[in-house]
Short mmCIF file of C-alpha atoms in Angstrom, two decimals:
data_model
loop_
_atom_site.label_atom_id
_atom_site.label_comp_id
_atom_site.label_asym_id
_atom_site.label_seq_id
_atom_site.Cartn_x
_atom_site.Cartn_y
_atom_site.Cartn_z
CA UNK A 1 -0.56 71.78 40.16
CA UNK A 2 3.38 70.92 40.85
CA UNK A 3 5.41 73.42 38.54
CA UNK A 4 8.62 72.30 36.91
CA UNK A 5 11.33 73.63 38.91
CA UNK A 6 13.46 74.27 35.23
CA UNK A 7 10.63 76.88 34.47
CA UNK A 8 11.06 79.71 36.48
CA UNK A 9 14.45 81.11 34.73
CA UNK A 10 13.24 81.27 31.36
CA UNK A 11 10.22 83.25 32.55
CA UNK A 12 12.99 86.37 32.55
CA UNK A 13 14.86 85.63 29.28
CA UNK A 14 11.76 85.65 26.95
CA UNK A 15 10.43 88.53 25.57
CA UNK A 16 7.08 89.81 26.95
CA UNK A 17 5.07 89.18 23.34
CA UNK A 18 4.90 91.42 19.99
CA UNK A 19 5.78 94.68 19.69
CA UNK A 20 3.33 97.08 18.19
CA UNK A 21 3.61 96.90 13.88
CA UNK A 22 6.19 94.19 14.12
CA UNK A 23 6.63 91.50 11.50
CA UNK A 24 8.95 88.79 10.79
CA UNK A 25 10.31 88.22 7.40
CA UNK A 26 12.47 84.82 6.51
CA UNK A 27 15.83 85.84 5.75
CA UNK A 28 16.42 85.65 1.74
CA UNK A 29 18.75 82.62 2.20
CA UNK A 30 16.25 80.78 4.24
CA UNK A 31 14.14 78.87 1.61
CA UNK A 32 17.43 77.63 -0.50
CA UNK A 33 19.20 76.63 2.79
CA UNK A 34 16.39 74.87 3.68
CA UNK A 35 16.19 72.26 0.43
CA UNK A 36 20.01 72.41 0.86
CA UNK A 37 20.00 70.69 4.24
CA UNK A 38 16.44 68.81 3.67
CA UNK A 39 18.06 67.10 0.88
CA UNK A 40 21.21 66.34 2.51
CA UNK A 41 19.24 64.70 5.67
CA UNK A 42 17.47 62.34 3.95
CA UNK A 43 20.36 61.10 2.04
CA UNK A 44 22.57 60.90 4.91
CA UNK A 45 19.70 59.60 7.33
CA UNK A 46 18.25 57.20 4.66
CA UNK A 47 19.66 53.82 6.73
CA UNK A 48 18.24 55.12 9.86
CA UNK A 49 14.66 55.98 8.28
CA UNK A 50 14.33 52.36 6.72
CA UNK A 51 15.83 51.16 9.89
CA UNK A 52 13.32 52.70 11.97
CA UNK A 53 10.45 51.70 9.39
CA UNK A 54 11.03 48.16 9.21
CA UNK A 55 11.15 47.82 13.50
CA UNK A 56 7.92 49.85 13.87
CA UNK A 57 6.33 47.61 10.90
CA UNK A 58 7.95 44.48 12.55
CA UNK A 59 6.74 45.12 16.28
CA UNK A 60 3.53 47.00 15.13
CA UNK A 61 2.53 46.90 11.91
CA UNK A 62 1.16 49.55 9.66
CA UNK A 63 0.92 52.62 9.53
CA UNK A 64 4.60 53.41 9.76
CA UNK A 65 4.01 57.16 9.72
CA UNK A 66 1.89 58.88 11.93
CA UNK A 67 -0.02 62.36 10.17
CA UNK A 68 -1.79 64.79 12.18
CA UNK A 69 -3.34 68.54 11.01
CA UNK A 70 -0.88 71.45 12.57
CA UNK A 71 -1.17 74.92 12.29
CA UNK A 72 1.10 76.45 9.81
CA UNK A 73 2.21 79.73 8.75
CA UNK A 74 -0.75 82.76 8.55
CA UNK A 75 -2.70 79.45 10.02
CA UNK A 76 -3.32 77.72 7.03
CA UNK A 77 -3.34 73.78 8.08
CA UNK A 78 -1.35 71.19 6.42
CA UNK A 79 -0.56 67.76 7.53
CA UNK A 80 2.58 66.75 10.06
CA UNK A 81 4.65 63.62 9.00
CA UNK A 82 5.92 61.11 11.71
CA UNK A 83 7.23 57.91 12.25
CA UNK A 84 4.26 56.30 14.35
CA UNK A 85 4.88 55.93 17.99
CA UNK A 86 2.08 55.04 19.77
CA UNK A 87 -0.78 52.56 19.76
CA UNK A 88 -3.60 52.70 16.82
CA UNK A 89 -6.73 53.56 18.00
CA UNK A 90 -6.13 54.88 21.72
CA UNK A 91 -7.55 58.15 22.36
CA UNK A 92 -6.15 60.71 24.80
CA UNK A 93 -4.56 64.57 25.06
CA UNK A 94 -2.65 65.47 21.92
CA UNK A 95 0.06 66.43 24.33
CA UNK A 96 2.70 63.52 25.52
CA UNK A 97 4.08 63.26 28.92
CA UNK A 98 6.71 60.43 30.05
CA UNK A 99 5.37 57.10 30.69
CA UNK A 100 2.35 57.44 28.70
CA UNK A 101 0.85 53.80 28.15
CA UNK A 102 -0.04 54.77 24.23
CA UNK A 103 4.03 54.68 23.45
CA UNK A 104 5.18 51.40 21.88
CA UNK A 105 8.28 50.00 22.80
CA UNK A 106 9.87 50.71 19.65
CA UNK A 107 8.20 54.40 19.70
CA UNK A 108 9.76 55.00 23.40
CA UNK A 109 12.97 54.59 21.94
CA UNK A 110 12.34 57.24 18.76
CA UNK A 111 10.86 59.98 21.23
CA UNK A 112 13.96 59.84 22.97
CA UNK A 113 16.15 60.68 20.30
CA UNK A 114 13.85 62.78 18.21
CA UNK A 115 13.93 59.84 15.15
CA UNK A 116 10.24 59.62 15.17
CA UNK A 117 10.62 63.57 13.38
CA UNK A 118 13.26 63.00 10.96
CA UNK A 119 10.11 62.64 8.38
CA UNK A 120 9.17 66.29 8.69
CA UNK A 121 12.02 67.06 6.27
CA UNK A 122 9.50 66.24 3.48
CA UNK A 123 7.38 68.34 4.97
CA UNK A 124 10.38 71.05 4.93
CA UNK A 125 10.82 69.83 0.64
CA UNK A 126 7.13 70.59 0.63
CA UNK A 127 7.55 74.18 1.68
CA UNK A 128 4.96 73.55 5.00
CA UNK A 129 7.55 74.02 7.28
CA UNK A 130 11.57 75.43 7.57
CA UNK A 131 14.65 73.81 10.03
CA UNK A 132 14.32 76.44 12.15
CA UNK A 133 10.60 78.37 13.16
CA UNK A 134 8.10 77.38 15.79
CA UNK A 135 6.70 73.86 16.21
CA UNK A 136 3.52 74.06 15.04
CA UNK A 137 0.57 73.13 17.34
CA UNK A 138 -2.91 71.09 16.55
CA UNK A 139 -5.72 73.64 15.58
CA UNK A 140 -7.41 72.84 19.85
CA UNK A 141 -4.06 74.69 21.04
CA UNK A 142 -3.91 78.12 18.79
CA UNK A 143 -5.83 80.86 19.55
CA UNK A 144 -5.33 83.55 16.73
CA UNK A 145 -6.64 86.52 18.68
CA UNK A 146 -4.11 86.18 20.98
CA UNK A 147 -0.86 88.86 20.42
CA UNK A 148 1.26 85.80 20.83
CA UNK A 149 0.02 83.64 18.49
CA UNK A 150 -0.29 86.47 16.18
CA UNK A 151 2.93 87.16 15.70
CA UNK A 152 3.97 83.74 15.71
CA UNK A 153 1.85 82.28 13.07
CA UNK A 154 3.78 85.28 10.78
CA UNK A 155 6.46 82.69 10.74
CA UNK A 156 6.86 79.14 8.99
CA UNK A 157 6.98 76.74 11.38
CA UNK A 158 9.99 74.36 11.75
CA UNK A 159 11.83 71.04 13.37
CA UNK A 160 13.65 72.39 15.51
CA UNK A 161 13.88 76.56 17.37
CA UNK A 162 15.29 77.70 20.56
CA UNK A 163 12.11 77.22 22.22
CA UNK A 164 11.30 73.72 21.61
CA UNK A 165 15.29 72.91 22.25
CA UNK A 166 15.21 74.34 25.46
CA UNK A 167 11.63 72.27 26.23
CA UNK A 168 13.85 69.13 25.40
CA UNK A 169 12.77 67.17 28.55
CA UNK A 170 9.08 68.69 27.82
CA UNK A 171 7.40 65.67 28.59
CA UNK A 172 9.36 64.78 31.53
CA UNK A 173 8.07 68.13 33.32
CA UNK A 174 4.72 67.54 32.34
CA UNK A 175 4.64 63.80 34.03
CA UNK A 176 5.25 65.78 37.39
CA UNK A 177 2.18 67.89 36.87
CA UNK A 178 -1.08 66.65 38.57
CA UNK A 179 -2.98 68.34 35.52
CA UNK A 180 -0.50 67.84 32.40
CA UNK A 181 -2.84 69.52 30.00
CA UNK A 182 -3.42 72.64 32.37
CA UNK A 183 -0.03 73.17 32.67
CA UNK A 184 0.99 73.15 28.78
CA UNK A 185 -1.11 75.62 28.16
CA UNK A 186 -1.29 77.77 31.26
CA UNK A 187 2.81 77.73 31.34
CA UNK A 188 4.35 76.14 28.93
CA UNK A 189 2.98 76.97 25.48
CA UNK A 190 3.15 80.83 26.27
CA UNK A 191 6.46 80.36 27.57
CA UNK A 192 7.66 78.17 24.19
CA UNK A 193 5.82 81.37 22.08
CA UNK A 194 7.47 84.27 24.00
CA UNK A 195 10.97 82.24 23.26
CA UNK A 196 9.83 81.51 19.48
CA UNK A 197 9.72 85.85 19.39
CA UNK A 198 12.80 86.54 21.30
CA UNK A 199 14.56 84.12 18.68
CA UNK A 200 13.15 85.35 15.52
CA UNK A 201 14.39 88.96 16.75
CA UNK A 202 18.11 88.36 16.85
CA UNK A 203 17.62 85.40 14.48
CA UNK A 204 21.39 85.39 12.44
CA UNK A 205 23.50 82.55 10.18
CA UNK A 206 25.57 81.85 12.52
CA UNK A 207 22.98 81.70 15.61
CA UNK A 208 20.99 79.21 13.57
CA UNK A 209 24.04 77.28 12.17
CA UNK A 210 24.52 76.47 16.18
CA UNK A 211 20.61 75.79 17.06
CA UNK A 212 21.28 72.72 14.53
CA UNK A 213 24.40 71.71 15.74
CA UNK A 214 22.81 71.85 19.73
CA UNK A 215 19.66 70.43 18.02
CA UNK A 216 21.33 67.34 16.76
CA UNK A 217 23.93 67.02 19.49
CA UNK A 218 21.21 66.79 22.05
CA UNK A 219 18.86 64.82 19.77
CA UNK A 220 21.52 61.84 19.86
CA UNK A 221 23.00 62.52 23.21
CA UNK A 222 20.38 63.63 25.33
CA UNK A 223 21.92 62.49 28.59
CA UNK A 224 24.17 65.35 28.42
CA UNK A 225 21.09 68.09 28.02
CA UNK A 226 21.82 71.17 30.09
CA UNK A 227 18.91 73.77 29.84
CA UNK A 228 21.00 76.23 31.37
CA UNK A 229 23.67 75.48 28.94
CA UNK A 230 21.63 75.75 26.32
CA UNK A 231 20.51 79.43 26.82
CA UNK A 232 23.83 80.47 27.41
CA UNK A 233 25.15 78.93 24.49
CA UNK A 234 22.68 80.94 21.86
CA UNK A 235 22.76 83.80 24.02
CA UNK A 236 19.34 83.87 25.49
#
């Protein structure tokens, strides 16, 4: 299996899993800030979600969204929303690398600026997920019993965290691997889990405040993404 040469340096930021008794509690503010800004999005974004609904009904046709069962906070299930990106009906991994032949056209071109999850802020009004948390995985991916996971799935998943910012070009790396599917969860999900921890510990206003600004900065200029920069920047 060919391992992403961007991988190796974030093996040595992350934290090495959960500490022994430790918890992690949403800050007071969270929940409020979280309507605040959910609110705000979809008022501010509402031209670019009927933009993006009337091209993927044009080119493809219904559905426009795309909803899929995720883990969520003490595991308890609820359902992802998504613009629809890929072809009804094709089977395959629920992971994504680049070039997969399921991606529309029009789909391509919301994966690459992260429009296709601009829905999940209803599921952020809905109280399933937060801004900021871990993305949460399909049910085939978690494993419960592991210390990782436990102490993840202690906190509400979100759209964006440091872990799945600095995974930007995620399925890039994975379209080198011989065995994408090996690789995500031999290297990269534990990886994306031990950064998710390391986060929540020195989680602070201000810190997040600047995950959201990198989040969207990135989201609509990804040219410019700098791993490197990234970590630096929220002091990982």
């Amino acid at each position: 299996m060919q391992r992403h040469k961007n991988l190796a340096p974030l093996m040595i930021v992350a934290s090495k899993g959960r500490r022994a008794g430790e918890t992690f509690a949403e800050p007071a503010f969270s929940r409020g800030f979280d309507i605040g800004m959910a609110v705000t999005a979809v008022v501010v974004l509402s031209p670019l979600f009927l933009i993006s609904a009337v091209l993927i009904l044009l080119t493809d046709g219904r559905p426009i969204f795309f909803r899929q069962k995720r883990v969520g906070r003490y595991g308890e299930l609820f359902d992802i929303l998504k613009f629809r990106t890929m072809e009804i009906g094709n089977g395959g991994p629920a992971i994504t690398a680049a070039g997969d032949g399921r991606v529309t056209l029009v789909g391509a071109k919301l994966r690459k600026y992260k429009i296709d999850e601009l829905p999940q802020f209803f599921c952020v009004l809905r109280g399933h997920m937060s801004l900021i948390g871990p993305r949460p995985e399909v049910p085939e991916y978690v494993e419960p019993s592991d210390d990782l996971w436990e102490a993840v799935l202690q906190m509400r998943p979100g759209i964006t965290d440091l872990a799945s910012l600095a995974f930007r070009d995620e399925e890039d790396m994975l379209a080198l691997a011989e065995d994408p599917e090996t690789l995500y969860r031999r290297s990269v999900l534990p990886e994306k889990l031990r950064l998710n921890i390391a986060y929540q510990r020195s989680r602070s206003l201000m810190r997040d405040l600047k995950l959201l600004w990198l989040t969207a900065r990135y989201s609509f200029y990804p040219k410019g993404f700098d791993r490197n920069r990234v970590m630096g920047a929220l002091g990982a």
